[in-house]
C-alpha cells in the first residue's frame, strides 16, 4: 500500500495540473501570429483562443472580442472547446474522490474501501490528462501544418501559443499524479479459517490390545501375588 507522502504528492501534482488545465482553457493564446516575410514590421499581434481572439498593439494595448458564432471557429478549436470542458469536469470528480480517499481524511473508515476510492480518483485524473492532451496536440498539428503549407499566405500563418505549452504541462502533471494515486493498492484482508470439533459419534470404538505391564493402582497399592480363580467350586459351600 502506498505511503501517505506518495499519496499527497500525487494529489498535489494532479491539482496543479487541473489548475493549469483551466488556465489553458481560458487563455486566448492557442495560436499567435507568425512574424515572417513582410509581417516582421507589423505593429500588431493576433491571438486566437477557444473563446475569443485578441489584437495586441505595439504600444501594449490589447483588444479582445468573443466569437460571435461557434461555427466560425476552426475544427480543431471547436473540438478543443468540448474536450477541455469535459476534461475539467472529470478532474473535478477526481478531486472529490481524492479527498474522500485520502489517508489524512476520515470520510471513509475502512482502509480497503478508501484505497479503492483513491485508485478511482487516479483513473479520473489520467482520463482528464488524456482529454487535455488530444485537443492540444490537435491544435499544434494544425498550426504546424498550416505554417509549412505553401498555399497559405504569410499573414494567415500562426505559431504555437503559450496556452498549448501550458496544456502539455497540465497533461504531464495529471498523468503523473494519477499514476501515483493508482499505486495505492488496497490492503490484503486477513482470512480466518474456522475448524469444527470432530464428532465422537462419527467414529466407532477402537480396539486396543491389552498391555503386558503389571496392574497398578493409584496410591502405590499393588497385589502381592497375581490373583488366580479356583478351578471349581464345591456345591457344599452354597448349602
PDB file of C-alpha atoms in Angstrom:
ATOM      1  CA  UNK A   1       0.000   0.000   0.000  1.00  0.00           C
ATOM      2  CA  UNK A   2       1.371   3.441  -0.936  1.00  0.00           C
ATOM      3  CA  UNK A   3       2.573   5.694   1.841  1.00  0.00           C
ATOM      4  CA  UNK A   4       0.836   8.891   2.834  1.00  0.00           C
ATOM      5  CA  UNK A   5       3.638  11.004   1.345  1.00  0.00           C
ATOM      6  CA  UNK A   6       3.265   9.408  -2.095  1.00  0.00           C
ATOM      7  CA  UNK A   7      -0.488   9.920  -1.976  1.00  0.00           C
ATOM      8  CA  UNK A   8      -0.178  13.588  -1.004  1.00  0.00           C
ATOM      9  CA  UNK A   9       2.399  14.113  -3.763  1.00  0.00           C
ATOM     10  CA  UNK A  10       0.060  12.557  -6.324  1.00  0.00           C
ATOM     11  CA  UNK A  11      -2.892  14.674  -5.200  1.00  0.00           C
ATOM     12  CA  UNK A  12      -0.789  17.853  -5.271  1.00  0.00           C
ATOM     13  CA  UNK A  13       0.512  17.163  -8.777  1.00  0.00           C
ATOM     14  CA  UNK A  14      -2.982  16.343 -10.029  1.00  0.00           C
ATOM     15  CA  UNK A  15      -4.465  19.523  -8.523  1.00  0.00           C
ATOM     16  CA  UNK A  16      -1.730  21.706 -10.049  1.00  0.00           C
ATOM     17  CA  UNK A  17      -2.270  20.018 -13.414  1.00  0.00           C
ATOM     18  CA  UNK A  18      -6.005  20.571 -13.140  1.00  0.00           C
ATOM     19  CA  UNK A  19      -5.477  24.291 -12.415  1.00  0.00           C
ATOM     20  CA  UNK A  20      -3.133  24.574 -15.407  1.00  0.00           C
ATOM     21  CA  UNK A  21      -5.835  22.885 -17.471  1.00  0.00           C
ATOM     22  CA  UNK A  22      -8.287  25.617 -16.505  1.00  0.00           C
ATOM     23  CA  UNK A  23      -5.662  28.260 -17.312  1.00  0.00           C
ATOM     24  CA  UNK A  24      -5.051  26.814 -20.764  1.00  0.00           C
ATOM     25  CA  UNK A  25      -8.788  26.760 -21.393  1.00  0.00           C
ATOM     26  CA  UNK A  26      -9.207  30.448 -20.577  1.00  0.00           C
ATOM     27  CA  UNK A  27      -6.109  31.894 -22.252  1.00  0.00           C
ATOM     28  CA  UNK A  28      -6.640  33.315 -25.774  1.00  0.00           C
ATOM     29  CA  UNK A  29      -3.124  32.323 -26.830  1.00  0.00           C
ATOM     30  CA  UNK A  30      -3.630  28.991 -28.542  1.00  0.00           C
ATOM     31  CA  UNK A  31      -2.436  30.477 -31.828  1.00  0.00           C
ATOM     32  CA  UNK A  32      -0.144  33.505 -32.203  1.00  0.00           C
ATOM     33  CA  UNK A  33       0.505  35.298 -35.476  1.00  0.00           C
ATOM     34  CA  UNK A  34       3.879  34.481 -37.024  1.00  0.00           C
ATOM     35  CA  UNK A  35       6.364  37.216 -37.888  1.00  0.00           C
ATOM     36  CA  UNK A  36       7.684  36.004 -41.222  1.00  0.00           C
ATOM     37  CA  UNK A  37       8.279  37.774 -44.508  1.00  0.00           C
ATOM     38  CA  UNK A  38       6.614  41.173 -44.630  1.00  0.00           C
ATOM     39  CA  UNK A  39       4.923  40.579 -41.264  1.00  0.00           C
ATOM     40  CA  UNK A  40       8.167  41.276 -39.423  1.00  0.00           C
ATOM     41  CA  UNK A  41       7.405  45.006 -39.444  1.00  0.00           C
ATOM     42  CA  UNK A  42       3.796  44.531 -38.411  1.00  0.00           C
ATOM     43  CA  UNK A  43       2.849  46.516 -35.322  1.00  0.00           C
ATOM     44  CA  UNK A  44       0.025  44.157 -34.367  1.00  0.00           C
ATOM     45  CA  UNK A  45      -0.008  40.661 -32.918  1.00  0.00           C
ATOM     46  CA  UNK A  46      -3.041  38.437 -33.332  1.00  0.00           C
ATOM     47  CA  UNK A  47      -4.020  35.815 -30.793  1.00  0.00           C
ATOM     48  CA  UNK A  48      -6.608  33.089 -31.155  1.00  0.00           C
ATOM     49  CA  UNK A  49      -8.115  31.168 -28.268  1.00  0.00           C
ATOM     50  CA  UNK A  50     -11.041  28.904 -27.560  1.00  0.00           C
ATOM     51  CA  UNK A  51     -13.427  31.684 -26.615  1.00  0.00           C
ATOM     52  CA  UNK A  52     -12.063  34.905 -28.128  1.00  0.00           C
ATOM     53  CA  UNK A  53      -9.439  36.418 -30.388  1.00  0.00           C
ATOM     54  CA  UNK A  54      -7.286  39.381 -29.445  1.00  0.00           C
ATOM     55  CA  UNK A  55      -5.249  42.066 -31.172  1.00  0.00           C
ATOM     56  CA  UNK A  56      -2.224  43.392 -29.299  1.00  0.00           C
ATOM     57  CA  UNK A  57      -0.764  46.709 -30.431  1.00  0.00           C
ATOM     58  CA  UNK A  58       2.920  47.542 -30.244  1.00  0.00           C
ATOM     59  CA  UNK A  59       2.040  50.135 -27.613  1.00  0.00           C
ATOM     60  CA  UNK A  60       0.774  47.386 -25.311  1.00  0.00           C
ATOM     61  CA  UNK A  61      -2.926  47.980 -25.824  1.00  0.00           C
ATOM     62  CA  UNK A  62      -4.984  44.827 -26.279  1.00  0.00           C
ATOM     63  CA  UNK A  63      -8.471  44.440 -27.675  1.00  0.00           C
ATOM     64  CA  UNK A  64     -10.314  41.125 -27.411  1.00  0.00           C
ATOM     65  CA  UNK A  65     -13.591  40.019 -28.928  1.00  0.00           C
ATOM     66  CA  UNK A  66     -15.650  36.970 -28.085  1.00  0.00           C
ATOM     67  CA  UNK A  67     -16.526  34.762 -31.028  1.00  0.00           C
ATOM     68  CA  UNK A  68     -19.944  35.577 -32.422  1.00  0.00           C
ATOM     69  CA  UNK A  69     -20.559  32.051 -33.692  1.00  0.00           C
ATOM     70  CA  UNK A  70     -19.053  28.753 -32.719  1.00  0.00           C
ATOM     71  CA  UNK A  71     -19.360  27.536 -36.302  1.00  0.00           C
ATOM     72  CA  UNK A  72     -16.927  30.257 -37.391  1.00  0.00           C
ATOM     73  CA  UNK A  73     -14.114  28.534 -35.493  1.00  0.00           C
ATOM     74  CA  UNK A  74     -11.688  26.086 -36.996  1.00  0.00           C
ATOM     75  CA  UNK A  75     -12.497  22.423 -36.433  1.00  0.00           C
ATOM     76  CA  UNK A  76      -9.578  21.929 -34.065  1.00  0.00           C
ATOM     77  CA  UNK A  77     -10.688  24.774 -31.803  1.00  0.00           C
ATOM     78  CA  UNK A  78     -14.289  23.543 -31.827  1.00  0.00           C
ATOM     79  CA  UNK A  79     -13.191  20.099 -30.676  1.00  0.00           C
ATOM     80  CA  UNK A  80     -10.799  21.634 -28.155  1.00  0.00           C
ATOM     81  CA  UNK A  81     -13.651  23.548 -26.546  1.00  0.00           C
ATOM     82  CA  UNK A  82     -15.686  20.437 -25.861  1.00  0.00           C
ATOM     83  CA  UNK A  83     -12.810  18.197 -24.799  1.00  0.00           C
ATOM     84  CA  UNK A  84     -11.213  20.737 -22.458  1.00  0.00           C
ATOM     85  CA  UNK A  85     -14.540  21.345 -20.700  1.00  0.00           C
ATOM     86  CA  UNK A  86     -15.076  17.598 -20.292  1.00  0.00           C
ATOM     87  CA  UNK A  87     -11.510  17.226 -19.013  1.00  0.00           C
ATOM     88  CA  UNK A  88     -12.076  19.908 -16.376  1.00  0.00           C
ATOM     89  CA  UNK A  89     -15.322  18.290 -15.207  1.00  0.00           C
ATOM     90  CA  UNK A  90     -13.656  14.870 -14.980  1.00  0.00           C
ATOM     91  CA  UNK A  91     -10.889  16.496 -12.947  1.00  0.00           C
ATOM     92  CA  UNK A  92     -13.484  17.888 -10.528  1.00  0.00           C
ATOM     93  CA  UNK A  93     -14.813  14.388  -9.809  1.00  0.00           C
ATOM     94  CA  UNK A  94     -11.260  13.121  -9.465  1.00  0.00           C
ATOM     95  CA  UNK A  95     -10.502  15.869  -6.956  1.00  0.00           C
ATOM     96  CA  UNK A  96     -13.567  14.989  -4.869  1.00  0.00           C
ATOM     97  CA  UNK A  97     -12.682  11.291  -4.800  1.00  0.00           C
ATOM     98  CA  UNK A  98      -9.047  12.018  -3.953  1.00  0.00           C
ATOM     99  CA  UNK A  99     -10.124  13.988  -0.884  1.00  0.00           C
ATOM    100  CA  UNK A 100     -12.568  11.260   0.166  1.00  0.00           C
ATOM    101  CA  UNK A 101      -9.971   8.514  -0.278  1.00  0.00           C
ATOM    102  CA  UNK A 102      -7.074  10.378   1.315  1.00  0.00           C
ATOM    103  CA  UNK A 103      -5.249   8.824   4.243  1.00  0.00           C
ATOM    104  CA  UNK A 104      -5.450  12.077   6.190  1.00  0.00           C
ATOM    105  CA  UNK A 105      -9.261  12.287   5.963  1.00  0.00           C
ATOM    106  CA  UNK A 106     -11.982  10.362   7.765  1.00  0.00           C
ATOM    107  CA  UNK A 107     -14.664  10.415   5.079  1.00  0.00           C
ATOM    108  CA  UNK A 108     -14.329   6.638   4.691  1.00  0.00           C
ATOM    109  CA  UNK A 109     -13.466   4.455   7.674  1.00  0.00           C
ATOM    110  CA  UNK A 110     -12.482   1.188   6.017  1.00  0.00           C
ATOM    111  CA  UNK A 111      -8.943   1.236   4.652  1.00  0.00           C
ATOM    112  CA  UNK A 112      -9.700  -1.148   1.794  1.00  0.00           C
ATOM    113  CA  UNK A 113     -12.620   0.955   0.527  1.00  0.00           C
ATOM    114  CA  UNK A 114     -10.579   4.126   0.951  1.00  0.00           C
ATOM    115  CA  UNK A 115      -7.795   2.692  -1.215  1.00  0.00           C
ATOM    116  CA  UNK A 116     -10.278   1.754  -3.959  1.00  0.00           C
ATOM    117  CA  UNK A 117     -11.724   5.282  -3.966  1.00  0.00           C
ATOM    118  CA  UNK A 118      -8.209   6.708  -4.242  1.00  0.00           C
ATOM    119  CA  UNK A 119      -7.479   4.449  -7.226  1.00  0.00           C
ATOM    120  CA  UNK A 120     -10.691   5.646  -8.915  1.00  0.00           C
ATOM    121  CA  UNK A 121      -9.590   9.265  -8.437  1.00  0.00           C
ATOM    122  CA  UNK A 122      -6.246   8.444 -10.052  1.00  0.00           C
ATOM    123  CA  UNK A 123      -8.006   6.897 -13.044  1.00  0.00           C
ATOM    124  CA  UNK A 124     -10.171  10.018 -13.434  1.00  0.00           C
ATOM    125  CA  UNK A 125      -7.116  12.277 -13.355  1.00  0.00           C
ATOM    126  CA  UNK A 126      -5.444  10.152 -16.029  1.00  0.00           C
ATOM    127  CA  UNK A 127      -8.574  10.372 -18.209  1.00  0.00           C
ATOM    128  CA  UNK A 128      -8.627  14.140 -17.679  1.00  0.00           C
ATOM    129  CA  UNK A 129      -4.996  14.331 -18.767  1.00  0.00           C
ATOM    130  CA  UNK A 130      -5.652  12.457 -21.996  1.00  0.00           C
ATOM    131  CA  UNK A 131      -8.730  14.596 -22.701  1.00  0.00           C
ATOM    132  CA  UNK A 132      -6.483  17.642 -22.404  1.00  0.00           C
ATOM    133  CA  UNK A 133      -3.660  16.133 -24.453  1.00  0.00           C
ATOM    134  CA  UNK A 134      -5.793  15.336 -27.512  1.00  0.00           C
ATOM    135  CA  UNK A 135      -7.023  18.897 -28.322  1.00  0.00           C
ATOM    136  CA  UNK A 136      -3.647  20.444 -27.510  1.00  0.00           C
ATOM    137  CA  UNK A 137      -1.826  18.110 -29.892  1.00  0.00           C
ATOM    138  CA  UNK A 138      -4.566  18.517 -32.492  1.00  0.00           C
ATOM    139  CA  UNK A 139      -4.253  22.311 -32.455  1.00  0.00           C
ATOM    140  CA  UNK A 140      -0.460  22.117 -32.530  1.00  0.00           C
ATOM    141  CA  UNK A 141      -0.609  19.831 -35.544  1.00  0.00           C
ATOM    142  CA  UNK A 142      -2.984  22.223 -37.335  1.00  0.00           C
ATOM    143  CA  UNK A 143      -0.685  25.182 -36.642  1.00  0.00           C
ATOM    144  CA  UNK A 144       2.426  23.366 -37.874  1.00  0.00           C
ATOM    145  CA  UNK A 145       0.651  22.017 -40.972  1.00  0.00           C
ATOM    146  CA  UNK A 146      -0.624  25.456 -41.984  1.00  0.00           C
ATOM    147  CA  UNK A 147       2.735  27.057 -41.270  1.00  0.00           C
ATOM    148  CA  UNK A 148       4.522  24.855 -43.787  1.00  0.00           C
ATOM    149  CA  UNK A 149       1.689  24.947 -46.305  1.00  0.00           C
ATOM    150  CA  UNK A 150       2.919  26.899 -49.356  1.00  0.00           C
ATOM    151  CA  UNK A 151      -0.648  27.744 -50.331  1.00  0.00           C
ATOM    152  CA  UNK A 152      -1.188  29.783 -47.156  1.00  0.00           C
ATOM    153  CA  UNK A 153      -0.359  33.473 -47.146  1.00  0.00           C
ATOM    154  CA  UNK A 154       2.152  34.729 -44.600  1.00  0.00           C
ATOM    155  CA  UNK A 155      -0.415  36.755 -42.671  1.00  0.00           C
ATOM    156  CA  UNK A 156      -2.540  33.597 -42.324  1.00  0.00           C
ATOM    157  CA  UNK A 157       0.197  31.594 -40.648  1.00  0.00           C
ATOM    158  CA  UNK A 158       0.348  31.194 -36.889  1.00  0.00           C
ATOM    159  CA  UNK A 159       2.778  29.835 -34.342  1.00  0.00           C
ATOM    160  CA  UNK A 160       2.249  27.764 -31.213  1.00  0.00           C
ATOM    161  CA  UNK A 161       0.818  29.859 -28.413  1.00  0.00           C
ATOM    162  CA  UNK A 162       1.714  29.669 -24.733  1.00  0.00           C
ATOM    163  CA  UNK A 163      -1.638  28.020 -23.936  1.00  0.00           C
ATOM    164  CA  UNK A 164      -0.509  24.898 -25.792  1.00  0.00           C
ATOM    165  CA  UNK A 165       2.629  24.606 -23.676  1.00  0.00           C
ATOM    166  CA  UNK A 166       0.556  25.080 -20.534  1.00  0.00           C
ATOM    167  CA  UNK A 167      -1.745  22.326 -21.757  1.00  0.00           C
ATOM    168  CA  UNK A 168       1.187  19.957 -22.226  1.00  0.00           C
ATOM    169  CA  UNK A 169       2.443  20.742 -18.733  1.00  0.00           C
ATOM    170  CA  UNK A 170      -1.045  20.139 -17.317  1.00  0.00           C
ATOM    171  CA  UNK A 171      -1.231  16.795 -19.100  1.00  0.00           C
ATOM    172  CA  UNK A 172       2.104  15.658 -17.684  1.00  0.00           C
ATOM    173  CA  UNK A 173       1.168  16.587 -14.120  1.00  0.00           C
ATOM    174  CA  UNK A 174      -2.249  14.939 -14.386  1.00  0.00           C
ATOM    175  CA  UNK A 175      -0.792  11.703 -15.740  1.00  0.00           C
ATOM    176  CA  UNK A 176       1.966  11.532 -13.121  1.00  0.00           C
ATOM    177  CA  UNK A 177      -0.351  12.484 -10.261  1.00  0.00           C
ATOM    178  CA  UNK A 178      -2.984   9.988 -11.368  1.00  0.00           C
ATOM    179  CA  UNK A 179      -0.334   7.287 -11.689  1.00  0.00           C
ATOM    180  CA  UNK A 180       0.840   7.858  -8.114  1.00  0.00           C
ATOM    181  CA  UNK A 181      -2.743   7.646  -6.862  1.00  0.00           C
ATOM    182  CA  UNK A 182      -3.322   4.400  -8.769  1.00  0.00           C
ATOM    183  CA  UNK A 183      -0.285   2.967  -6.976  1.00  0.00           C
ATOM    184  CA  UNK A 184      -2.355   2.985  -3.789  1.00  0.00           C
ATOM    185  CA  UNK A 185      -3.120  -0.758  -3.716  1.00  0.00           C
ATOM    186  CA  UNK A 186      -5.794  -1.913  -1.224  1.00  0.00           C
ATOM    187  CA  UNK A 187      -4.504  -3.919   1.758  1.00  0.00           C
ATOM    188  CA  UNK A 188      -4.901  -7.653   1.728  1.00  0.00           C
ATOM    189  CA  UNK A 189      -7.640  -8.864   4.065  1.00  0.00           C
ATOM    190  CA  UNK A 190      -6.714 -11.464   6.652  1.00  0.00           C
ATOM    191  CA  UNK A 191      -8.664 -14.693   6.228  1.00  0.00           C
ATOM    192  CA  UNK A 192      -9.752 -16.534   9.329  1.00  0.00           C
ATOM    193  CA  UNK A 193     -10.435 -20.257   8.986  1.00  0.00           C
ATOM    194  CA  UNK A 194     -12.851 -21.985  11.411  1.00  0.00           C
ATOM    195  CA  UNK A 195     -12.237 -25.606  12.297  1.00  0.00           C
ATOM    196  CA  UNK A 196     -15.134 -27.687  13.697  1.00  0.00           C
ATOM    197  CA  UNK A 197     -14.584 -30.105  16.552  1.00  0.00           C
ATOM    198  CA  UNK A 198     -14.769 -33.732  15.370  1.00  0.00           C
ATOM    199  CA  UNK A 199     -17.927 -35.548  16.430  1.00  0.00           C
ATOM    200  CA  UNK A 200     -17.221 -38.647  18.533  1.00  0.00           C
ATOM    201  CA  UNK A 201     -20.400 -40.324  17.296  1.00  0.00           C
ATOM    202  CA  UNK A 202     -18.982 -40.367  13.806  1.00  0.00           C
ATOM    203  CA  UNK A 203     -16.207 -42.675  14.821  1.00  0.00           C
ATOM    204  CA  UNK A 204     -16.632 -46.304  16.035  1.00  0.00           C
ATOM    205  CA  UNK A 205     -14.946 -47.927  19.010  1.00  0.00           C
ATOM    206  CA  UNK A 206     -11.271 -48.507  18.572  1.00  0.00           C
ATOM    207  CA  UNK A 207      -9.876 -51.831  19.846  1.00  0.00           C
ATOM    208  CA  UNK A 208      -6.615 -51.671  21.753  1.00  0.00           C
ATOM    209  CA  UNK A 209      -4.752 -54.867  22.718  1.00  0.00           C
ATOM    210  CA  UNK A 210      -4.186 -55.451  26.444  1.00  0.00           C
ATOM    211  CA  UNK A 211      -0.925 -54.253  27.829  1.00  0.00           C
ATOM    212  CA  UNK A 212       1.680 -56.689  29.236  1.00  0.00           C
ATOM    213  CA  UNK A 213       2.601 -54.301  32.036  1.00  0.00           C
ATOM    214  CA  UNK A 214       1.629 -55.344  35.631  1.00  0.00           C
ATOM    215  CA  UNK A 215      -1.548 -53.893  37.010  1.00  0.00           C
ATOM    216  CA  UNK A 216      -1.051 -50.895  39.268  1.00  0.00           C
ATOM    217  CA  UNK A 217      -3.434 -48.881  41.376  1.00  0.00           C
ATOM    218  CA  UNK A 218      -3.160 -45.247  42.201  1.00  0.00           C
ATOM    219  CA  UNK A 219      -1.825 -44.696  45.695  1.00  0.00           C
ATOM    220  CA  UNK A 220       1.027 -47.168  45.431  1.00  0.00           C
ATOM    221  CA  UNK A 221      -1.014 -50.352  46.190  1.00  0.00           C
ATOM    222  CA  UNK A 222      -0.175 -53.472  44.207  1.00  0.00           C
ATOM    223  CA  UNK A 223      -1.278 -57.087  44.937  1.00  0.00           C
ATOM    224  CA  UNK A 224       1.460 -59.278  46.408  1.00  0.00           C
ATOM    225  CA  UNK A 225       0.706 -62.146  44.043  1.00  0.00           C
ATOM    226  CA  UNK A 226      -1.383 -62.425  40.969  1.00  0.00           C
ATOM    227  CA  UNK A 227      -4.987 -63.479  41.538  1.00  0.00           C
ATOM    228  CA  UNK A 228      -5.961 -66.893  40.250  1.00  0.00           C
ATOM    229  CA  UNK A 229      -9.568 -68.063  40.125  1.00  0.00           C
ATOM    230  CA  UNK A 230     -10.280 -71.594  41.609  1.00  0.00           C
ATOM    231  CA  UNK A 231     -10.785 -74.313  39.083  1.00  0.00           C
ATOM    232  CA  UNK A 232     -14.172 -75.391  40.580  1.00  0.00           C
ATOM    233  CA  UNK A 233     -16.469 -74.565  43.486  1.00  0.00           C
ATOM    234  CA  UNK A 234     -17.934 -77.437  45.643  1.00  0.00           C
ATOM    235  CA  UNK A 235     -21.687 -77.465  45.949  1.00  0.00           C
ATOM    236  CA  UNK A 236     -21.497 -77.757  49.771  1.00  0.00           C
ATOM    237  CA  UNK A 237     -20.426 -74.132  50.019  1.00  0.00           C
ATOM    238  CA  UNK A 238     -23.808 -72.993  48.786  1.00  0.00           C
ATOM    239  CA  UNK A 239     -25.948 -75.252  51.044  1.00  0.00           C
TER     240      UNK A 239
END
